Short mmCIF file of C-alpha atoms in Angstrom, two decimals:
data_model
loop_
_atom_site.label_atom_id
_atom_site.label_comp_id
_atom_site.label_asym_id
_atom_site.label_seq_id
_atom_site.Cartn_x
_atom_site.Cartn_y
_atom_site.Cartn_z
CA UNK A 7 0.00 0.00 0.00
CA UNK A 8 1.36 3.31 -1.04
CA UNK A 9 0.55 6.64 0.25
CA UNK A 10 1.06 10.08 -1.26
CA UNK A 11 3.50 11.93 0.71
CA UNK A 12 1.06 14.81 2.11
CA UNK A 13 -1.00 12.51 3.66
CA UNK A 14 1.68 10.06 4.65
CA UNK A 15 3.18 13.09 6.69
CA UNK A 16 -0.26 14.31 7.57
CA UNK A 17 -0.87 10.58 9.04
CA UNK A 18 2.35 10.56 10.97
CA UNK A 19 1.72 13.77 12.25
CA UNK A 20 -1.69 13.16 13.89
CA UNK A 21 -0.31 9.82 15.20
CA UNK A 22 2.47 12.13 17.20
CA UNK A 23 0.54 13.97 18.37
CA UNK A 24 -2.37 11.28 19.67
CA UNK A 25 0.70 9.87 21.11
CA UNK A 26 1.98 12.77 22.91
CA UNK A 27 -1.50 13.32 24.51
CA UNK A 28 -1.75 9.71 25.45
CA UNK A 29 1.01 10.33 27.97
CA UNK A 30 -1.10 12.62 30.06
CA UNK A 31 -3.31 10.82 31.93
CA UNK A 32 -6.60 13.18 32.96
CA UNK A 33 -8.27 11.91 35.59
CA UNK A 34 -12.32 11.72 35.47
CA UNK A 35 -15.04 13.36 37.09
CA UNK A 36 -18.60 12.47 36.97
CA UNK A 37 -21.22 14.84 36.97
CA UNK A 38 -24.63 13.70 38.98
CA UNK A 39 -27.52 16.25 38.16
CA UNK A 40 -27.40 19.64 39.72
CA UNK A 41 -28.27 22.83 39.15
CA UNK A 42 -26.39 26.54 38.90
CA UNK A 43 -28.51 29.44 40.19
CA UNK A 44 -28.63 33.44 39.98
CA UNK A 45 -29.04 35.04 42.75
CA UNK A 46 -32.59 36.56 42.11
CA UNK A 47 -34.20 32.56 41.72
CA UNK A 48 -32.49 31.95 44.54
CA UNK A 49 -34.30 34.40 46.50
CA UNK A 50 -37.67 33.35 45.31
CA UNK A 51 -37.27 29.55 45.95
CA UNK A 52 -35.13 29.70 48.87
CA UNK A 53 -35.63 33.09 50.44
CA UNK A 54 -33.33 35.09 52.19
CA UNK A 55 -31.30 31.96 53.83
CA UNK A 56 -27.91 31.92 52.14
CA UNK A 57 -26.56 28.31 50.27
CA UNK A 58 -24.35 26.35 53.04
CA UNK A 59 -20.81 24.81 51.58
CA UNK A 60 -21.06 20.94 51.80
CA UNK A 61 -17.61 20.27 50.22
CA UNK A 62 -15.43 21.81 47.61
CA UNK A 63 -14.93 20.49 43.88
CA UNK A 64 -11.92 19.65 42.08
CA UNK A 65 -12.50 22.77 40.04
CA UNK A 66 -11.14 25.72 41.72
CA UNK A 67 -14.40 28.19 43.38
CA UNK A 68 -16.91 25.22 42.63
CA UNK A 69 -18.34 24.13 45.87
CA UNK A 70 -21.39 21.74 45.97
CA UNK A 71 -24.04 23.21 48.46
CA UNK A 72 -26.39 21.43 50.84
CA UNK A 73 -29.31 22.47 49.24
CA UNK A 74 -31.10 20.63 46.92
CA UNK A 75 -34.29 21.27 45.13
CA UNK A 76 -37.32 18.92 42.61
CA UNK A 77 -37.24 19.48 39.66
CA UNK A 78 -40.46 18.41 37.40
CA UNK A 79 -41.39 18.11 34.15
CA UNK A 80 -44.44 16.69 32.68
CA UNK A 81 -43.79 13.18 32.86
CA UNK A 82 -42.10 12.63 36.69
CA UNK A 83 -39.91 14.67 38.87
CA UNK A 84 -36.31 14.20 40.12
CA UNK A 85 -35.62 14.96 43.76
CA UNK A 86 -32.40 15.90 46.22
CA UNK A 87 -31.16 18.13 42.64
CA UNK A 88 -28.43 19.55 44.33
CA UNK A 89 -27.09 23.27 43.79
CA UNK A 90 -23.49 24.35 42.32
CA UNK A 91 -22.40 27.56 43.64
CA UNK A 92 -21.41 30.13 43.27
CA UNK A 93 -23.91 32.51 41.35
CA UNK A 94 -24.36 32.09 37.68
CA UNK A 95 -25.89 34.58 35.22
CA UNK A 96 -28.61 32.31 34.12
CA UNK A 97 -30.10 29.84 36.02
CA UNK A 98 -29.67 25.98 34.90
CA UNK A 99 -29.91 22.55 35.75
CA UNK A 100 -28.08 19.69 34.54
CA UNK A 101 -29.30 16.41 34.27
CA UNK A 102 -28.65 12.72 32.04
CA UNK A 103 -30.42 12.10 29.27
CA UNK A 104 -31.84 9.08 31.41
CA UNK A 105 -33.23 12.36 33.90
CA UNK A 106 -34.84 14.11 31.30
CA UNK A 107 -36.41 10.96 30.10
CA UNK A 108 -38.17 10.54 33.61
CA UNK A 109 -39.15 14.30 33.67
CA UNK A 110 -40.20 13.37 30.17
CA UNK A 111 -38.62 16.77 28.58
CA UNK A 112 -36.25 16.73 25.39
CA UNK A 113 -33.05 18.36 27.09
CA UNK A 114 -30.52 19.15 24.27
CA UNK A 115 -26.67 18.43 24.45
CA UNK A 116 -24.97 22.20 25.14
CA UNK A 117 -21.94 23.34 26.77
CA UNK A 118 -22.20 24.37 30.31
CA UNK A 119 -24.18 28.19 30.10
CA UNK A 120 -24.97 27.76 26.17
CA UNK A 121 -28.17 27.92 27.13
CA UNK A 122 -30.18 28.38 22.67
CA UNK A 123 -32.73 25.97 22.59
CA UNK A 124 -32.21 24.76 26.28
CA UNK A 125 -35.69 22.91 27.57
CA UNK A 126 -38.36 24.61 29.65
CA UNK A 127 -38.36 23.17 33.69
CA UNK A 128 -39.98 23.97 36.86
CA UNK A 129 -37.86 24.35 39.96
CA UNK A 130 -38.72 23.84 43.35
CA UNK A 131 -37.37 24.62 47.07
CA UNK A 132 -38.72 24.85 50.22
CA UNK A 133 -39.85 28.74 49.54
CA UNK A 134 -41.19 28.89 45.99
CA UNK A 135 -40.82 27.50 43.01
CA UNK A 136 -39.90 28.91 39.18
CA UNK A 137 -40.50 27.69 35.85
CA UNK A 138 -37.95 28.73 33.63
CA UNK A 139 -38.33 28.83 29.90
CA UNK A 140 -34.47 27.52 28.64
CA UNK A 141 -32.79 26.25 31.72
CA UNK A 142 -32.46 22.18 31.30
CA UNK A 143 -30.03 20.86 29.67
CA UNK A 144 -27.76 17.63 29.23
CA UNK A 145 -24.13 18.90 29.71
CA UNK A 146 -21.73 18.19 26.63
CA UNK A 147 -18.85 16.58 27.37
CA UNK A 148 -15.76 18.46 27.98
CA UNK A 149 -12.24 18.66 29.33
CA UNK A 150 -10.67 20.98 31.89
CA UNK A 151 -6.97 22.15 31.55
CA UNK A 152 -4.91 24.88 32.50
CA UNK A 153 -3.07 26.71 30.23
CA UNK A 154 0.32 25.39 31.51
CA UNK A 155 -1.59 21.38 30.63
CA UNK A 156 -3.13 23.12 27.57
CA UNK A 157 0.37 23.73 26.60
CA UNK A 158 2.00 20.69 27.74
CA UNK A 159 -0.58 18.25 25.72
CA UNK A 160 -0.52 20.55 22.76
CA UNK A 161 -4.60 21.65 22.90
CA UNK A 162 -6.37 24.39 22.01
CA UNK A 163 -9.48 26.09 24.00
CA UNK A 164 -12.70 25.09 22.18
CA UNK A 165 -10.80 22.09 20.18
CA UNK A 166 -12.69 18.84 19.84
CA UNK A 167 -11.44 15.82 21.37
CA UNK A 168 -11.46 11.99 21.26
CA UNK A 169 -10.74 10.12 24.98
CA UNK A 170 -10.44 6.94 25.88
CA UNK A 171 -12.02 5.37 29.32
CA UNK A 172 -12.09 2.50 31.14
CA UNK A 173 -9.51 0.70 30.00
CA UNK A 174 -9.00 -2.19 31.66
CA UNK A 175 -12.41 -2.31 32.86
CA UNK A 176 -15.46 -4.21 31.50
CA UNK A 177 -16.58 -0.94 29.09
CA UNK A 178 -13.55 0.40 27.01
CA UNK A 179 -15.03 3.31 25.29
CA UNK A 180 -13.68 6.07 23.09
CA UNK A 181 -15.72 9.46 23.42
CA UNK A 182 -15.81 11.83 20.17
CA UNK A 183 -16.93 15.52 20.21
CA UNK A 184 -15.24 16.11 24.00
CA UNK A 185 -14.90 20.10 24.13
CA UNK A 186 -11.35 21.37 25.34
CA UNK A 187 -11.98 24.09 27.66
CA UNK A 188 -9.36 26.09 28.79
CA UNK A 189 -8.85 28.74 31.39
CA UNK A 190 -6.68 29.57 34.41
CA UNK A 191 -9.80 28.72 36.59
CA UNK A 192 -9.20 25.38 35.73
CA UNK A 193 -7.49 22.11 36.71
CA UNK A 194 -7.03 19.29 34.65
CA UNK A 195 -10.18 16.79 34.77
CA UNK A 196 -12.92 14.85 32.00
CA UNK A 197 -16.26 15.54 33.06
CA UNK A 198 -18.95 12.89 32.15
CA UNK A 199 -22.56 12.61 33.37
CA UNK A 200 -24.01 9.37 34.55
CA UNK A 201 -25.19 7.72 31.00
CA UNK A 202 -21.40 8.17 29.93
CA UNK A 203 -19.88 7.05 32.89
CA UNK A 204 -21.97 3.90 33.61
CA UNK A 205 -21.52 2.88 29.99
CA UNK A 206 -17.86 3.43 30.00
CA UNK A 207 -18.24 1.63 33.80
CA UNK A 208 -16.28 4.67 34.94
CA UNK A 209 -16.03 6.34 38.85
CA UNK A 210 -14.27 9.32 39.84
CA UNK A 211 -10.95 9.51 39.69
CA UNK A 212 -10.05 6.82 37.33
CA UNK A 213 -7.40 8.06 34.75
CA UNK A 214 -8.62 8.70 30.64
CA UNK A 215 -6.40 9.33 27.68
CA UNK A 216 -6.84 12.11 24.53
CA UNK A 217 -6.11 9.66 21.55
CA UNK B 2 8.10 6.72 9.72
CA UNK B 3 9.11 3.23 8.26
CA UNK B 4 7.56 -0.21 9.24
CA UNK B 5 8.66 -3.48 9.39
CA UNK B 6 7.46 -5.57 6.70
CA UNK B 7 5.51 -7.63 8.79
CA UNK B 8 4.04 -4.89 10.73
CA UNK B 9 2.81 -2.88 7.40
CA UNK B 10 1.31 -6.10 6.62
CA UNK B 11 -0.58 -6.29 9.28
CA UNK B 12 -1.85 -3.29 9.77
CA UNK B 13 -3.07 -2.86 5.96
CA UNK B 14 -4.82 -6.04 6.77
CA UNK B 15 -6.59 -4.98 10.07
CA UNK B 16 -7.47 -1.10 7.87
CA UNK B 17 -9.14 -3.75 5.15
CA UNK B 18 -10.84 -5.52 7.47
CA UNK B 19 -11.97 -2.48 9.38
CA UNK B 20 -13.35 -1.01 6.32
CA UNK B 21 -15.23 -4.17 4.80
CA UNK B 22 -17.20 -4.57 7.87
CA UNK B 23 -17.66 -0.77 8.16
CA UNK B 24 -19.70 -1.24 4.58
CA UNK B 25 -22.79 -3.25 6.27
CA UNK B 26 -24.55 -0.92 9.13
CA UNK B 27 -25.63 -2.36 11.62
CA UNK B 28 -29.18 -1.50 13.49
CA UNK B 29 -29.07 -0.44 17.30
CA UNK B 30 -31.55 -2.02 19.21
CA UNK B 31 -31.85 -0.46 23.16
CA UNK B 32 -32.59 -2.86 25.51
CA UNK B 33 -34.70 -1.57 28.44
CA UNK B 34 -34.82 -3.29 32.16
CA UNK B 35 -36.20 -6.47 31.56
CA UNK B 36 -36.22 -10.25 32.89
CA UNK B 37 -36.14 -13.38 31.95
CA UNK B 38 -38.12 -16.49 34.29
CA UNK B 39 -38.03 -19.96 34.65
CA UNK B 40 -41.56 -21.06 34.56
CA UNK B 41 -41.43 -22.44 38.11
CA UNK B 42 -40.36 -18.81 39.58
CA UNK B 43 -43.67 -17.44 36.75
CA UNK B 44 -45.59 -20.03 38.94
CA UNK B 45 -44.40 -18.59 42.13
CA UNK B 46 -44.98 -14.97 41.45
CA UNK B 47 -47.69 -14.85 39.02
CA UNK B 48 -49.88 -18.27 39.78
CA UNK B 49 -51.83 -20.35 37.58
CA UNK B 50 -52.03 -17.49 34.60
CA UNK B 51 -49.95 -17.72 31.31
CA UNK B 52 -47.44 -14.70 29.93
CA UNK B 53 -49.15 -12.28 27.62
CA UNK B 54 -47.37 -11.23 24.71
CA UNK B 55 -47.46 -7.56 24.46
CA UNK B 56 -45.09 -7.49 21.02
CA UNK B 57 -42.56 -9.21 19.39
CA UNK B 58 -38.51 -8.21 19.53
CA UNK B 59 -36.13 -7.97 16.43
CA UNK B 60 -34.86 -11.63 17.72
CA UNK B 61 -37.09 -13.93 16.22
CA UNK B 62 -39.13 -16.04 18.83
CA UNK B 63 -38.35 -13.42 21.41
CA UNK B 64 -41.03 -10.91 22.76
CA UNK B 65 -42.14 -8.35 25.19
CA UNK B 66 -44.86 -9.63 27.58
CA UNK B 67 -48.30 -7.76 29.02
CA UNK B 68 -46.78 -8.31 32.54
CA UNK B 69 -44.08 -6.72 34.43
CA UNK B 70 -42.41 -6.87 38.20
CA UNK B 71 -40.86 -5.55 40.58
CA UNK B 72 -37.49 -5.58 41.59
CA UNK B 73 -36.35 -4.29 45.26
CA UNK B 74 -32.94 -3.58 46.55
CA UNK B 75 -31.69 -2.62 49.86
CA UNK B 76 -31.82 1.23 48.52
CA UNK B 77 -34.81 1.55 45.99
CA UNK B 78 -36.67 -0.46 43.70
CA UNK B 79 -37.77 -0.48 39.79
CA UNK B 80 -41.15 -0.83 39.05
CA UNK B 81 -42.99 -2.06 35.91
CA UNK B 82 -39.74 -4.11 35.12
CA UNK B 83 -40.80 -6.32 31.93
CA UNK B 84 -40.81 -10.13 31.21
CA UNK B 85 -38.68 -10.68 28.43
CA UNK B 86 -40.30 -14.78 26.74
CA UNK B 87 -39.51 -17.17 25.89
CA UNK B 88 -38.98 -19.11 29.41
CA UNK B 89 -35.07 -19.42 30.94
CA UNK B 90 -33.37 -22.28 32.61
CA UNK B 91 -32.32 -19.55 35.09
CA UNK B 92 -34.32 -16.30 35.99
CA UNK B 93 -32.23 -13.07 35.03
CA UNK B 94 -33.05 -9.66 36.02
CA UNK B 95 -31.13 -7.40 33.21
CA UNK B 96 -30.77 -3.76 34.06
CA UNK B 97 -28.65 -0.62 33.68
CA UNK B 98 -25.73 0.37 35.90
CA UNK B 99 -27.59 3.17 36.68
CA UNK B 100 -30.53 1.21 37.43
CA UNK B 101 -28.44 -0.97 39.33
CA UNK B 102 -27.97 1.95 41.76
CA UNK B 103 -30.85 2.95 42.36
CA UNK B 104 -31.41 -0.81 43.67
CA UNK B 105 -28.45 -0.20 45.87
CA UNK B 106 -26.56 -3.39 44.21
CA UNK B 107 -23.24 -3.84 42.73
CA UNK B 108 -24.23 -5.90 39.59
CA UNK B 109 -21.33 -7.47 37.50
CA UNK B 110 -21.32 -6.97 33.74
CA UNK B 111 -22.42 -10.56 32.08
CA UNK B 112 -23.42 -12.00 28.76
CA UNK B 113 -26.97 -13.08 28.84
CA UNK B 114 -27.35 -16.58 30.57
CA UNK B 115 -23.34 -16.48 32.19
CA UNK B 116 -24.87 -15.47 35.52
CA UNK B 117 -21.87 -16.98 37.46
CA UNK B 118 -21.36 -14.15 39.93
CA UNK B 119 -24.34 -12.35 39.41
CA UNK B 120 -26.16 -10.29 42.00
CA UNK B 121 -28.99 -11.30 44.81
CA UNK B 122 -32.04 -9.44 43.81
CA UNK B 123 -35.93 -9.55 44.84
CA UNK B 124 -38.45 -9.75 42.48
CA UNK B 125 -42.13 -9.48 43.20
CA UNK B 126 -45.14 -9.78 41.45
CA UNK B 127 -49.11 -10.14 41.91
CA UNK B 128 -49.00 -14.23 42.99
CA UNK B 129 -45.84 -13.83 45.35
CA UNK B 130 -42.18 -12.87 45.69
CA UNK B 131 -38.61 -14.71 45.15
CA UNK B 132 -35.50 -13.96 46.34
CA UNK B 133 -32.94 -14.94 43.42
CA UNK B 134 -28.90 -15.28 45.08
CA UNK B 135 -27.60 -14.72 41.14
CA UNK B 136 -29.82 -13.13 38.95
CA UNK B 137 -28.98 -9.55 38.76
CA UNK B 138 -26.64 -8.45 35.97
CA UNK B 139 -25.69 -5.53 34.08
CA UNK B 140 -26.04 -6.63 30.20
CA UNK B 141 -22.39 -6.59 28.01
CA UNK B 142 -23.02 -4.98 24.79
CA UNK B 143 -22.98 -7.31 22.08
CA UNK B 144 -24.02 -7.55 18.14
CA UNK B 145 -26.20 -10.51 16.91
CA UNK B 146 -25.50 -11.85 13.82
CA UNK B 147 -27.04 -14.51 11.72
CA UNK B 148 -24.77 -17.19 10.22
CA UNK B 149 -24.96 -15.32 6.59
CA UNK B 150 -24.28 -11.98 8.10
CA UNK B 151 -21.53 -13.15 10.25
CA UNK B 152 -19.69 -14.74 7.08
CA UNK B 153 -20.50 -11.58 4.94
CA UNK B 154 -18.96 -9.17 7.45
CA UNK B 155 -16.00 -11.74 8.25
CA UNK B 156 -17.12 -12.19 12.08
CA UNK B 157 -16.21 -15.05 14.18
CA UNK B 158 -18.70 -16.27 17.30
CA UNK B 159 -17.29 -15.13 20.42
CA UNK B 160 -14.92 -12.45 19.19
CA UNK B 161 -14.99 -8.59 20.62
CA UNK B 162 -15.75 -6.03 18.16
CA UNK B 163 -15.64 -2.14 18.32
CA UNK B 164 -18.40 -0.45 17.15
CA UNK B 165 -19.09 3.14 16.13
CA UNK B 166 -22.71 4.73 17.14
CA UNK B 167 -23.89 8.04 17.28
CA UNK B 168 -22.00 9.35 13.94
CA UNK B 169 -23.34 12.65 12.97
CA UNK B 170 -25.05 13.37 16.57
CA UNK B 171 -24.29 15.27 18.92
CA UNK B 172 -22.26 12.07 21.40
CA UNK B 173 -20.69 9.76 18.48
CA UNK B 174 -19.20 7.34 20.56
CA UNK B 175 -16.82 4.27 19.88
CA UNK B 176 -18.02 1.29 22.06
CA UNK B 177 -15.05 -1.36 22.39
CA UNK B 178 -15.29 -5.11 23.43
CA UNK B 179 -18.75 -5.25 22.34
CA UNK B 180 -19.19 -9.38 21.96
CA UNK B 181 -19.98 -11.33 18.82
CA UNK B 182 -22.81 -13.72 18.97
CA UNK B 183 -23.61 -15.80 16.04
CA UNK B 184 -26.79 -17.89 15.72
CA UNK B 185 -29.17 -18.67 13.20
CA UNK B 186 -31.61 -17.88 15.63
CA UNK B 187 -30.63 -14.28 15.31
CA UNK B 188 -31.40 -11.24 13.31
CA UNK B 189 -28.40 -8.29 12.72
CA UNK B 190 -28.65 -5.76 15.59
CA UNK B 191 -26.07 -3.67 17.93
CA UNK B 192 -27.66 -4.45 21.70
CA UNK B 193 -27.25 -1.74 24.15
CA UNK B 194 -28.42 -0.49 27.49
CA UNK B 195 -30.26 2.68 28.33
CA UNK B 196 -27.03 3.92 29.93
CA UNK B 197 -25.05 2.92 26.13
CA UNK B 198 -27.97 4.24 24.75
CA UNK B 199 -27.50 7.74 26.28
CA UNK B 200 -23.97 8.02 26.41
CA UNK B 201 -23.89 7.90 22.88
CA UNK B 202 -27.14 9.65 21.79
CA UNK B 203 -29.00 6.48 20.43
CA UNK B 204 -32.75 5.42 19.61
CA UNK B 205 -33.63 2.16 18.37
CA UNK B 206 -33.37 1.84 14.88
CA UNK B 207 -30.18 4.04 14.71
CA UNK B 208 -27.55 2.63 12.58
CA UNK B 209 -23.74 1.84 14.10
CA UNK B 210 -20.86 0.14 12.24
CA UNK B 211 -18.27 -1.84 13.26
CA UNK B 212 -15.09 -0.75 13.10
#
C-alpha cells in the first residue's frame, strides 16, 4: 500500500501527536444532576437563607451546596437536585439524558451556560418555586486544563477531542466531540454525566487518555 | 516513519478488514430493564395465569410480555420491570448500571445466561415474591449476527468487536469489546443499554458500524 507523501506526513503527524496526549493521563469526574442558580431565583425559591458549603470540587471556586431542590417536568420529577455555587448569570440545571427521560422533557446536548434551545423546567425549594423557559439541559462533554496542561498536551481552547475510558475495565469506550476548555480557573479533569460514565463503567478519579 | 514488513502487513490487513465490515450498518436495538423467568419462579410470582405477549422483539421467537415486576434492593426499587419470553433455565433480572444503583446493588457486567457471579435481587409480582442469590446483571453490549451476516462481514462467534454509534449526533461514541454472537436464531442488531444508549445519543433503529 502506497501513500502520497502529504498525507503520509499528515498521518504521521496526527499519530504524534495522539501519542503525545496519550502520555497525560486526565483523571475523570462524573457529573450527577445539579443545578447553577442566579441570585434573584435563589431568592424566590429559597428566600433570604444563604446556600451552606457541603464540600469543595476539584474545580477551583466550585463548591457543591447542601441544598437541593425537585425538579419536574411533565412526565415525573427528580428529587435531592443539588445546587453548584457560586452565582451564575442564568439559572440551569443539569441532568442525564436518562433524567430528562423521567421528567419526560427533550433536554438538548450544550456546553455548560450555552443555554439556545435549552428545555423549559420547573424548579422547586422549600420557599417557591420557578419555571424557567431555557434552563435544562444535558451537559456536553468536555475537558478541563490549565493553560500550563493546555500547553504541555498541545490543545487548544474550544478544540474537539477523542478520549479513551475504562480501559481495563469491562466498558472500554472512546468518546468523540469532547470540548477542550481552557482557562486559568481550571485544573485538569474529563467531566462525564451518569449515561457516559456507567456505559464506560467509569467512577471518579479513574485516569482517561486524549487519543 | 518506516515499518517493518511484517508490521505494514498487518496493519493494511486490520485497515481492510476495518473497512469491509464498516460497509454493512448495523441497526441499534436499546434494551430496556427487563427479565427473563423460569416457569417455576412465573408459577411462584404470578400463579396459575400464562405470559401475555405484548409485542414481538427484532430476535425472532423473542417478545415483550403484558406483565411486568418488581425488583427491590436494599436502597430503591424499579417498578414495571418487563418479562422478556420465551422461558429461561435460570431467571435473570437485566438492568442498567444506573438502574443498578438505584437498587443499591453492585451488579457485574455478564453476557446473557453467564450469571456466574451475578447479583442477589428480589423480584415481586401479583401471585408472590422470590429472592434470586444470582440473577442480577448488568447486560455486556454485544451484536447478533445470523450465520450469513456473520460470514458476509467476516465475524467469528465469540470475538470482541468495536463499534461506532452516534455518527453525525451530537455524542458519536466508539463502544469497544462489544461481543460477537452468532446464531441462526438471530437477526443483525447492535444491543445496548439505556445507559449505552444515552452516552452515545441512540434510539432504536439508529444505525452503528463496526469498526
Amino acid at each position: 500500500m502506497a501513500f502520497a507523501p502529504d498525507l503520509a506526513s499528515q498521518v504521521a503527524g496526527e499519530l504524534a501527536l495522539a501519542l503525545h496526549r496519550a502520555a497525560f493521563p486526565v483523571p475523570v469526574g462524573v457529573s450527577v444532576r445539579h443545578f447553577h442558580i442566579t441570585e434573584a431565583d435563589w431568592g424566590t425559591i429559597f428566600g433570604s437563607a444563604e446556600p451552606m458549603k457541603k464540600r469543595g470540587l476539584l474545580q477551583p471556586g466550585f463548591w457543591a451546596a447542601e441544598e437541593t431542590v425537585t425538579v419536574s417536568g411533565p412526565k415525573g420529577k427528580l428529587e435531592r437536585v443539588r445546587l453548584v455555587a457560586p452565582w451564575r448569570p442564568k439559572t440551569q440545571v443539569e441532568v442525564s439524558r436518562s433524567d430528562a427521560q423521567v421528567l419526560g422533557i427533550d433536554a438538548p446536548v450544550r456546553g455548560s451556560g450555552k443555554l439556545s434551545g435549552a428545555a423549559p423546567v420547573t424548579i422547586t425549594g422549600p420557599a417557591g418555586s420557578i419555571e424557567v423557559p431555557d434552563a435544562l439541559i444535558v451537559a456536553q462533554r468536555h475537558v478541563h486544563f490549565s493553560p500550563a496542561d493546555a500547553e504541555r498536551m498541545k490543545v487548544r481552547d474550544g478544540e474537539m477531542l477523542r478520549v479513551r475510558c475504562g480501559t481495563g475495565g469491562p466498558r472500554e469506550t472512546v468518546f468523540e466531540g469532547c470540548l477542550a476548555r481552557v482557562s486559568d480557573k481550571f485544573a485538569l479533569e474529563f467531566h462525564v454525566d451518569t449515561d457516559e460514565a456507567n456505559a464506560a463503567w467509569l467512577k471518579n478519579g479513574d485516569l482517561s487518555q486524549l487519543v
